PDB file of C-alpha atoms in Angstrom:
ATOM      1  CA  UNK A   1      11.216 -48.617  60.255  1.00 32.00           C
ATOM      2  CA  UNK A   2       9.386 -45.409  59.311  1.00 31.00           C
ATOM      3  CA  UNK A   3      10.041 -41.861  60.670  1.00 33.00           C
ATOM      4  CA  UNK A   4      12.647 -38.713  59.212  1.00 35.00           C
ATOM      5  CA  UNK A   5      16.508 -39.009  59.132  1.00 39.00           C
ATOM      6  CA  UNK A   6      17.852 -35.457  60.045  1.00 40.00           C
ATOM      7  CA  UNK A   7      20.342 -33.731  57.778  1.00 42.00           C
ATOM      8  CA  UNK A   8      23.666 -34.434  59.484  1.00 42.00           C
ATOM      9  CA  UNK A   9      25.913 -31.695  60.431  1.00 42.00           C
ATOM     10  CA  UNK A  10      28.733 -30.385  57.833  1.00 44.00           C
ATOM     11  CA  UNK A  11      31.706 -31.423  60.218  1.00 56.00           C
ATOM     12  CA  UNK A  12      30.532 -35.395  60.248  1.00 82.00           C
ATOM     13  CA  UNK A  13      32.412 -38.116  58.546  1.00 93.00           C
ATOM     14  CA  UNK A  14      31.818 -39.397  55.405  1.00 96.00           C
ATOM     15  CA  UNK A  15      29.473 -42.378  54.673  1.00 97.00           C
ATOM     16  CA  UNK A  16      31.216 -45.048  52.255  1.00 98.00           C
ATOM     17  CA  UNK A  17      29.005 -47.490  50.838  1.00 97.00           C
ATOM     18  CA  UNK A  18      29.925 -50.880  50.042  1.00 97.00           C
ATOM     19  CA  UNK A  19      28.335 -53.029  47.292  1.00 93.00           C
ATOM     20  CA  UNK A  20      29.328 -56.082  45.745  1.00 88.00           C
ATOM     21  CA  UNK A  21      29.887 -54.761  42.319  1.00 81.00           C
ATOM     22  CA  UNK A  22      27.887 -56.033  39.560  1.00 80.00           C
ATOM     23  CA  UNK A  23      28.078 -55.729  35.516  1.00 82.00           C
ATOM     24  CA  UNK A  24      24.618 -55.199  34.753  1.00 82.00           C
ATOM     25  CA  UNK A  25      24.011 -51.512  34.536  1.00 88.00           C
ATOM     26  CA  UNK A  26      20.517 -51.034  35.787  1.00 87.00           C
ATOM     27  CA  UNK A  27      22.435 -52.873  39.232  1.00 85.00           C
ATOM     28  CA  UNK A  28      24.466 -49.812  39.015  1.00 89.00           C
ATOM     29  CA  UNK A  29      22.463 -47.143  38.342  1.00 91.00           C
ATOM     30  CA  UNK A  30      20.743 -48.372  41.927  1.00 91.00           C
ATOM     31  CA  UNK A  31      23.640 -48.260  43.756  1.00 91.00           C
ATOM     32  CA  UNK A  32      24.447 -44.874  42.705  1.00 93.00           C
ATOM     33  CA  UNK A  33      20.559 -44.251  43.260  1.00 94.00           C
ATOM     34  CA  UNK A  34      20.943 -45.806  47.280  1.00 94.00           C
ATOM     35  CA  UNK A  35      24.345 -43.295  47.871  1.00 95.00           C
ATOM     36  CA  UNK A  36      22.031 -40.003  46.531  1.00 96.00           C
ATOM     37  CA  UNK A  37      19.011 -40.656  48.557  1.00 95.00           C
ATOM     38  CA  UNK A  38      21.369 -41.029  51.640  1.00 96.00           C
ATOM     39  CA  UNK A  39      23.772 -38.399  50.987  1.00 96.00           C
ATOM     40  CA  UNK A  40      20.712 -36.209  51.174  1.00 95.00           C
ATOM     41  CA  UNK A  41      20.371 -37.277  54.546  1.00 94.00           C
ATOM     42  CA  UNK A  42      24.105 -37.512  56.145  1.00 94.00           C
ATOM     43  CA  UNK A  43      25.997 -35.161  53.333  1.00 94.00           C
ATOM     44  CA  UNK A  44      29.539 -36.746  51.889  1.00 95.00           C
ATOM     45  CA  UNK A  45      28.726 -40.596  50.592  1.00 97.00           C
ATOM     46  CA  UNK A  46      31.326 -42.362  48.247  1.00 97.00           C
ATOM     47  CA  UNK A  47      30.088 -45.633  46.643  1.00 97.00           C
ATOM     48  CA  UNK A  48      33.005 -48.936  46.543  1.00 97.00           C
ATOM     49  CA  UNK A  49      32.818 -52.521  45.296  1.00 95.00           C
ATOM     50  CA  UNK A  50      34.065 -54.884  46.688  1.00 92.00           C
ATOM     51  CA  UNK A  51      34.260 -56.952  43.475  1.00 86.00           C
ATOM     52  CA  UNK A  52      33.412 -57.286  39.466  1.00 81.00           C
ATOM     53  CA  UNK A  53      33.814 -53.199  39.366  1.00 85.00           C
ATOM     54  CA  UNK A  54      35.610 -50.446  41.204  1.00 87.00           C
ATOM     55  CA  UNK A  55      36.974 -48.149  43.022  1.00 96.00           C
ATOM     56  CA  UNK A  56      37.797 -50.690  45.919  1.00 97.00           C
ATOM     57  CA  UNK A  57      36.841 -49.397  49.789  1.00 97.00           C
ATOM     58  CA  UNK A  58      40.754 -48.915  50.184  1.00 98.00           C
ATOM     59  CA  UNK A  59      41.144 -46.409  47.045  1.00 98.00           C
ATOM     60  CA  UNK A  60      37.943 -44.781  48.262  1.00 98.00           C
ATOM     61  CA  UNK A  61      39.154 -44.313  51.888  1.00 98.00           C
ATOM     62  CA  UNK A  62      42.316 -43.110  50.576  1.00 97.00           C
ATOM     63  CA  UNK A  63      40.822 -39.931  48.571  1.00 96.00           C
ATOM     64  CA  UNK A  64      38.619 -39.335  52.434  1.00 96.00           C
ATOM     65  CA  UNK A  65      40.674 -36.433  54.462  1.00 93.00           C
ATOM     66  CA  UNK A  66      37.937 -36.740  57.042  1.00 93.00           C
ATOM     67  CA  UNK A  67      36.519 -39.580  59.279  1.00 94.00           C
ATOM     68  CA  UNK A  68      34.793 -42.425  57.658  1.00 96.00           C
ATOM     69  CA  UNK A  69      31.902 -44.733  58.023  1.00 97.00           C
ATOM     70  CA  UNK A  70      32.324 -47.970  56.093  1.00 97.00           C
ATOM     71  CA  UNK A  71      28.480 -49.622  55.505  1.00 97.00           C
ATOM     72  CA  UNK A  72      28.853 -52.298  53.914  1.00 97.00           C
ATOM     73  CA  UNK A  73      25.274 -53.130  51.524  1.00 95.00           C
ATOM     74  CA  UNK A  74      24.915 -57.153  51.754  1.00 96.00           C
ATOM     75  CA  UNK A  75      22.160 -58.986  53.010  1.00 96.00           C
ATOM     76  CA  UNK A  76      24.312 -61.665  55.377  1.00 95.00           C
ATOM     77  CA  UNK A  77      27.593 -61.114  56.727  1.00 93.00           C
ATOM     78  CA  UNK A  78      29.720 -63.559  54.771  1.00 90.00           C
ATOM     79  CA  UNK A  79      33.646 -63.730  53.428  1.00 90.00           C
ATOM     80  CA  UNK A  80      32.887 -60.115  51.731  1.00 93.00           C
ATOM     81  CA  UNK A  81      31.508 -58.555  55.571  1.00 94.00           C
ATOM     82  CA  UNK A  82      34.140 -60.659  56.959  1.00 94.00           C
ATOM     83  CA  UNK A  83      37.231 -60.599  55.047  1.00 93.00           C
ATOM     84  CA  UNK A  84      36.947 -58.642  52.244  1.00 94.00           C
ATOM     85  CA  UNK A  85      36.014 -55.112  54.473  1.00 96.00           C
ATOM     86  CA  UNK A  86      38.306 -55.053  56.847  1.00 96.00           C
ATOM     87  CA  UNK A  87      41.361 -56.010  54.699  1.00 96.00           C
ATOM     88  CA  UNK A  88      40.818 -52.861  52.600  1.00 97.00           C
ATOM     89  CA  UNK A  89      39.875 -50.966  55.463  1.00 97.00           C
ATOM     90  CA  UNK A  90      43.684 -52.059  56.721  1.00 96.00           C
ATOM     91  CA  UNK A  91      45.040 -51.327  53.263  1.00 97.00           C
ATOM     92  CA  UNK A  92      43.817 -48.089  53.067  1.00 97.00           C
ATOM     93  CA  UNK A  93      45.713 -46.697  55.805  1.00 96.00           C
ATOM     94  CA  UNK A  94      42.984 -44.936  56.607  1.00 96.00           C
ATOM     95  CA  UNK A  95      43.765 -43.112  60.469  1.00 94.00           C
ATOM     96  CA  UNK A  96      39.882 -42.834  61.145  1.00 95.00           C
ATOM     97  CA  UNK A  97      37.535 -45.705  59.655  1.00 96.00           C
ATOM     98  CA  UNK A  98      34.283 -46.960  61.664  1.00 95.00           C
ATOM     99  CA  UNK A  99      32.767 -50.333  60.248  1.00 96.00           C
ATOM    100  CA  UNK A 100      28.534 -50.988  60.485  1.00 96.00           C
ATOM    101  CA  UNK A 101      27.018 -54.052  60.913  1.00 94.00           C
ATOM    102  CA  UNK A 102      26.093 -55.548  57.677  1.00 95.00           C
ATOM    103  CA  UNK A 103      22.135 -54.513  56.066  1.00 95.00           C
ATOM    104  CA  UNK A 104      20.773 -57.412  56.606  1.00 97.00           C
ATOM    105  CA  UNK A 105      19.291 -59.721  58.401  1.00 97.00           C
ATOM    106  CA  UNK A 106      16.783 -56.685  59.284  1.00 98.00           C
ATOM    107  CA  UNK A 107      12.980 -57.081  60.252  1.00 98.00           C
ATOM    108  CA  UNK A 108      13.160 -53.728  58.124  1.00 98.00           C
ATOM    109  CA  UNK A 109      13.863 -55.674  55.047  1.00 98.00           C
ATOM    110  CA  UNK A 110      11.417 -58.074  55.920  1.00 98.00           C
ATOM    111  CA  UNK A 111       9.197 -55.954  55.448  1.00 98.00           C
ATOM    112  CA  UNK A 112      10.482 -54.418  52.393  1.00 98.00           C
ATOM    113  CA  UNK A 113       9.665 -58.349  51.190  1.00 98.00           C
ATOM    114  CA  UNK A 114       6.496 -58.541  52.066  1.00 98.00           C
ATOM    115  CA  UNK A 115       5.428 -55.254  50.256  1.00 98.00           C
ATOM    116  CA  UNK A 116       7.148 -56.297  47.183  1.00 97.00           C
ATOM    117  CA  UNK A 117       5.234 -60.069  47.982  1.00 98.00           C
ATOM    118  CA  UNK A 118       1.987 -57.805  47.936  1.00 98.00           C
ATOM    119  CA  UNK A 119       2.791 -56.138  44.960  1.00 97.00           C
ATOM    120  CA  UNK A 120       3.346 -59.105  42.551  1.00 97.00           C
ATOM    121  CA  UNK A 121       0.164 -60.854  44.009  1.00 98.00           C
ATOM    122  CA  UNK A 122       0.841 -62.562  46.597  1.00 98.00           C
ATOM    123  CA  UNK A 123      -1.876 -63.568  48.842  1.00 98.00           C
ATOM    124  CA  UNK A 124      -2.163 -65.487  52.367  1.00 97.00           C
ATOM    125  CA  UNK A 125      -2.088 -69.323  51.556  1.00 96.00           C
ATOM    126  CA  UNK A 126       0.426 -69.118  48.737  1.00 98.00           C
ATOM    127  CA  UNK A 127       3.373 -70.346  49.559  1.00 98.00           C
ATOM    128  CA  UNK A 128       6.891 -68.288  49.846  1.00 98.00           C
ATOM    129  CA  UNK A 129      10.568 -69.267  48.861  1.00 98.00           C
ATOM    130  CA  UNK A 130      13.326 -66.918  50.067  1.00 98.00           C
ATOM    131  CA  UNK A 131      15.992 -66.347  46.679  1.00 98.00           C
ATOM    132  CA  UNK A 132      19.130 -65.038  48.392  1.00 97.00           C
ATOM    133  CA  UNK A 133      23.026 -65.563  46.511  1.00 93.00           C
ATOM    134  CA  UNK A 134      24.291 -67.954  48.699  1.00 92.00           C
ATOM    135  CA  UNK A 135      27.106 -68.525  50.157  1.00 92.00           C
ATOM    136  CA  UNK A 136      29.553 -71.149  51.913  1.00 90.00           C
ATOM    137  CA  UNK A 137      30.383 -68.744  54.394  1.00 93.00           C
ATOM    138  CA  UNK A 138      28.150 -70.745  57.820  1.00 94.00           C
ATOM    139  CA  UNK A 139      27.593 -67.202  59.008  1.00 95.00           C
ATOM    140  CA  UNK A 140      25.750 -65.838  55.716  1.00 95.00           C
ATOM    141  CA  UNK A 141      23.629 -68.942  55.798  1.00 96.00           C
ATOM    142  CA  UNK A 142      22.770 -68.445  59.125  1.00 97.00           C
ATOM    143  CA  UNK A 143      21.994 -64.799  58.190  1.00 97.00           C
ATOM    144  CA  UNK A 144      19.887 -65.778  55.270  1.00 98.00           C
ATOM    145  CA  UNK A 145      17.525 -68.553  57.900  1.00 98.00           C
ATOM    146  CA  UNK A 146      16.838 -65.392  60.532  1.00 98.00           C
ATOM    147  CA  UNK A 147      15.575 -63.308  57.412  1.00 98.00           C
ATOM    148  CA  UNK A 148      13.518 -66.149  56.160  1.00 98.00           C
ATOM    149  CA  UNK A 149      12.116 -66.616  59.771  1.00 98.00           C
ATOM    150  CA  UNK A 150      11.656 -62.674  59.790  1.00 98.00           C
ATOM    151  CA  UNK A 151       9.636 -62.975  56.552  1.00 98.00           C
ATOM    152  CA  UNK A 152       7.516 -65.867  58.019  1.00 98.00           C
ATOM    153  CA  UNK A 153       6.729 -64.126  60.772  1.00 98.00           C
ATOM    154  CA  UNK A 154       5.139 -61.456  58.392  1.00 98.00           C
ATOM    155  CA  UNK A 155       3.351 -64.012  56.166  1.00 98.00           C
ATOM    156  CA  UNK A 156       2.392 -66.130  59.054  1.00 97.00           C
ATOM    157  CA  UNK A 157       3.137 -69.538  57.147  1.00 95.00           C
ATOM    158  CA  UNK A 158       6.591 -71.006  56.587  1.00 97.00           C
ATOM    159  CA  UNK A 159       8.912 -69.600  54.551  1.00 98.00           C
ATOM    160  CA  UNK A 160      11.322 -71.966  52.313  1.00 98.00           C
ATOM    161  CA  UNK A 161      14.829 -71.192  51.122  1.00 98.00           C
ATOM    162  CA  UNK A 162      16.312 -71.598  47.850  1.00 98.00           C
ATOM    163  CA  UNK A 163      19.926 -69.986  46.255  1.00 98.00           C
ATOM    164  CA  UNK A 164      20.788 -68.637  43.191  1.00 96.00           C
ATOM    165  CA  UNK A 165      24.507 -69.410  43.218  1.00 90.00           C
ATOM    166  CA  UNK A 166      26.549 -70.373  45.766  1.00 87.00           C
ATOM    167  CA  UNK A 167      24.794 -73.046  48.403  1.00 92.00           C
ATOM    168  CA  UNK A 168      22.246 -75.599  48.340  1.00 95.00           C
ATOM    169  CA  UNK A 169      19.116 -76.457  47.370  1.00 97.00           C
ATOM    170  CA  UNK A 170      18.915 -74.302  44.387  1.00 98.00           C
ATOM    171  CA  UNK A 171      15.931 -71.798  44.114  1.00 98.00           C
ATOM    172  CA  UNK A 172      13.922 -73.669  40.956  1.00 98.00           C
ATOM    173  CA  UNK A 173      14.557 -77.015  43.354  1.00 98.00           C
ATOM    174  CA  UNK A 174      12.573 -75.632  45.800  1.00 98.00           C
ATOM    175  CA  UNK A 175       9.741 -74.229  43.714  1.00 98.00           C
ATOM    176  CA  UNK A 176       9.176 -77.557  42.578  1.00 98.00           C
ATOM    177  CA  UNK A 177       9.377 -79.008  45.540  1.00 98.00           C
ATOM    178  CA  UNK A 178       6.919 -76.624  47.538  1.00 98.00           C
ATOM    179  CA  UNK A 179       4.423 -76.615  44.662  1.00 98.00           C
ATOM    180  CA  UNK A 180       4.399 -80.280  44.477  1.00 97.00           C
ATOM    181  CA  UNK A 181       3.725 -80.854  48.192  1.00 97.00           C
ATOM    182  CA  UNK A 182       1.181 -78.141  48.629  1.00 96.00           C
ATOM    183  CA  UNK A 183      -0.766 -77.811  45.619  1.00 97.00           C
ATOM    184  CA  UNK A 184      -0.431 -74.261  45.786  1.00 97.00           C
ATOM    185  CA  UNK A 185       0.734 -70.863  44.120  1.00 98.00           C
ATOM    186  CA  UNK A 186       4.317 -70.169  44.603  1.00 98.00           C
ATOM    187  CA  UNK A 187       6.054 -66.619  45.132  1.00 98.00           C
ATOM    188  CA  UNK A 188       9.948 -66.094  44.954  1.00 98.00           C
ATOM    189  CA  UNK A 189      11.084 -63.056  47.350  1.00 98.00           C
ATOM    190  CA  UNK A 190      14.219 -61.837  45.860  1.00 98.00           C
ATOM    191  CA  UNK A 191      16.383 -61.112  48.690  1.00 98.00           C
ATOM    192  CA  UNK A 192      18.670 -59.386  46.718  1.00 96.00           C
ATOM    193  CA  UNK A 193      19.612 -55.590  46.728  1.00 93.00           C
ATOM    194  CA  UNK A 194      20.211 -54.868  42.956  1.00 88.00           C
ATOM    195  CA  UNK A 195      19.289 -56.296  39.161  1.00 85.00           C
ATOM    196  CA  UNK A 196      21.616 -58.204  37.729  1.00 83.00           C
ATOM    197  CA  UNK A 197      22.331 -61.681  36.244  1.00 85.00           C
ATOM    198  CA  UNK A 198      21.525 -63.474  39.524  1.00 89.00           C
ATOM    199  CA  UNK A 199      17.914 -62.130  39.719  1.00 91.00           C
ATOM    200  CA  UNK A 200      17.371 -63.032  36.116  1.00 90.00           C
ATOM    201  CA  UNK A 201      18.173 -66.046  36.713  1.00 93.00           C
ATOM    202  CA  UNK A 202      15.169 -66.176  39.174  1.00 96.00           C
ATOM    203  CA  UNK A 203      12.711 -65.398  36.244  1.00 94.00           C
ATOM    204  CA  UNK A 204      13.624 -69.221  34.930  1.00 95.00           C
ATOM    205  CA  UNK A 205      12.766 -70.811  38.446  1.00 97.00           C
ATOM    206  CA  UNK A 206       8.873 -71.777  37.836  1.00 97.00           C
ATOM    207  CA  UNK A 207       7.379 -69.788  40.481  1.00 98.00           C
ATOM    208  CA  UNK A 208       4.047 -68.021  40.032  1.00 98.00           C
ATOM    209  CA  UNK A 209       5.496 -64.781  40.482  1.00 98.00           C
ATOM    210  CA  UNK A 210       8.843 -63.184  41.625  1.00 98.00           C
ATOM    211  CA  UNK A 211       9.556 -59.830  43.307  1.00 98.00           C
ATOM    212  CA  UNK A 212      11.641 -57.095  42.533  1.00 94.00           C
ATOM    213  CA  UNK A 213      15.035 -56.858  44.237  1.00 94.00           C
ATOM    214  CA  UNK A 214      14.979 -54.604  47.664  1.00 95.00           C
ATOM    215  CA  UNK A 215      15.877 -51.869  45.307  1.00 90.00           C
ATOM    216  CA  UNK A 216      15.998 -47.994  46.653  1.00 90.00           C
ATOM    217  CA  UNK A 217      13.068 -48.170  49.346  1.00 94.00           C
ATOM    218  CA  UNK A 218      12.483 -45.469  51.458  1.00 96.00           C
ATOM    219  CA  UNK A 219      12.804 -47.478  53.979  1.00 97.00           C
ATOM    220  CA  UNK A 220      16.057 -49.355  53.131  1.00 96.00           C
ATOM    221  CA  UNK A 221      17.570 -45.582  52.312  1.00 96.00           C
ATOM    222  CA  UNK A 222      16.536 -44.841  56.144  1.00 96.00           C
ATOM    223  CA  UNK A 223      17.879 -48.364  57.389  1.00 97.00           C
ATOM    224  CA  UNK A 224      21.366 -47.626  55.715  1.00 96.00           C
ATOM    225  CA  UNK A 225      21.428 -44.368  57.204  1.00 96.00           C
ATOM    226  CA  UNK A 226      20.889 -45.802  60.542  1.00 95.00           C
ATOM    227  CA  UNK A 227      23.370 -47.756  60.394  1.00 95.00           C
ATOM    228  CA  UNK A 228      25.798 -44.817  59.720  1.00 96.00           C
ATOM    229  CA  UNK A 229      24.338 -42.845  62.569  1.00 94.00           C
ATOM    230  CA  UNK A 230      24.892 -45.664  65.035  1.00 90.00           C
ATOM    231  CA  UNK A 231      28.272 -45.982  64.502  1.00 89.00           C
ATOM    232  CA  UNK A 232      28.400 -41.934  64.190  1.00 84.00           C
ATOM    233  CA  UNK A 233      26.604 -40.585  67.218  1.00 76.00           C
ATOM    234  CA  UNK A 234      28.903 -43.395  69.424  1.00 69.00           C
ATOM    235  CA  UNK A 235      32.365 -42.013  68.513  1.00 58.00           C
ATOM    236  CA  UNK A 236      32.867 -40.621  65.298  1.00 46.00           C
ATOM    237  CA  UNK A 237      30.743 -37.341  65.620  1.00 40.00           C
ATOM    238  CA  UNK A 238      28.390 -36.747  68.679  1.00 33.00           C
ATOM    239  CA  UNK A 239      26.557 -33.779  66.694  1.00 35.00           C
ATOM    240  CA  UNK A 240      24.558 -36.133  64.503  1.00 37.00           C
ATOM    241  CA  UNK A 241      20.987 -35.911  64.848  1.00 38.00           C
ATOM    242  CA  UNK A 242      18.050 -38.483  63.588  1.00 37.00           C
ATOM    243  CA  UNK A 243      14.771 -37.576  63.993  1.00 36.00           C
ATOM    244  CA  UNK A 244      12.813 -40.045  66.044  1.00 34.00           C
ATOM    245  CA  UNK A 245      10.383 -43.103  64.087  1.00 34.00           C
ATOM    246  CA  UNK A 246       6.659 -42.872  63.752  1.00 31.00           C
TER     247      UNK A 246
END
């Protein structure tokens, strides 16, 4: 996904961005990084967690006097897209609250992936194991398989799956395993959005190289705000204008 996001109108409702919530400060710092490089683009953002930190979506929505776009920042739509969301959404009594699809599963992140794949050295014939949380949530895990398949379709070789916490098999499991029945280099894709103790954890899995998280791409900045403008220019406010792709 390339192209401009037009500067959204002064009158449109605020963007609320919603992020798991981690301790780890550099995790953060790119949250807070993510809500500046879209509030340049669609003007009032507020950042909430969902967990570990606050403020919660519901104290956030409560301090909003104007419309509201709720995005929330995972990867796969599990009990946090699900559950979590829309019960503070309910609890914040909120009068005007749209709701965006999840981030991910995106062929724009997949090929956020493959850049950062490219970066640490990856090269066609090594082989590739997707690191996402986890989750016993069906739905997430069915989320986390389309972005694998999205990433293989990149690569143009299978793509393998490991987890950091929740779900099985684990991600140094699957290193193992892949190296051991192909003989070849192994790369970790961290399909995660932030630092933070589960991508550490990834540095102790054996691969031959691991990625950065997603992080503050250009492109994930623009596939956030499209998600906002979606919901926007159907109902909330008709004036908002994105520049067309390239």
């Amino acid at each position: 996904m390339t192209g401009q996001v037009g500067r959204v109108g002064s009158a449109a409702p605020a963007l609320v961005l919603v992020a798991h919530g981690t301790r780890n400060p550099r995790g953060v710092d790119l949250v807070a990084a993510l809500a500046e490089e879209v509030a340049a683009a669609v003007g009032t953002t507020r950042v909430a967690f969902v967990d570990v930190l606050g403020p919660s979506p519901a104290e956030v929505l409560r301090d909003l006097a104007v419309p509201a776009v709720v995005v929330p920042a995972f990867l796969a739509s599990g009990y946090h897209v699900h559950t979590d969301v829309p019960r503070e959404v309910a609890e914040s009594g909120h009068p005007d609250v749209h709701v965006t699809a999840a981030l991910g599963p995106d062929p724009v992140l997949a090929s956020v992936l493959f850049e950062r794949l490219r970066e640490r050295g990856w090269r066609p014939g090594d082989a590739v194991v997707l690191a996402a949380a986890g989750s016993s949530d069906r739905r997430a895990l069915a989320d986390v398989r389309r972005a694998a398949a999205m990433l293989a379709d990149l690569t143009g070789a299978r793509v393998d799956i490991g987890f950091v916490a929740t779900a099985q098999p684990r991600v140094a499991d699957v290193v193992s395993r892949v190296r051991r029945e192909t003989g070849r280099k192994v790369f970790v894709a961290s399909y995660l959005l932030a630092p933070g103790l589960f991508h550490t954890r990834l540095a102790a899995a054996g691969a031959d190289g691991v990625t950065e998280p997603l992080g503050a791409h250009p492109d994930l900045v623009r596939l956030l705000v499209s998600r906002y403008a979606d919901v926007a220019a159907a109902g909330v406010r008709p004036e908002l204008e994105v520049a067309p792709a390239r």
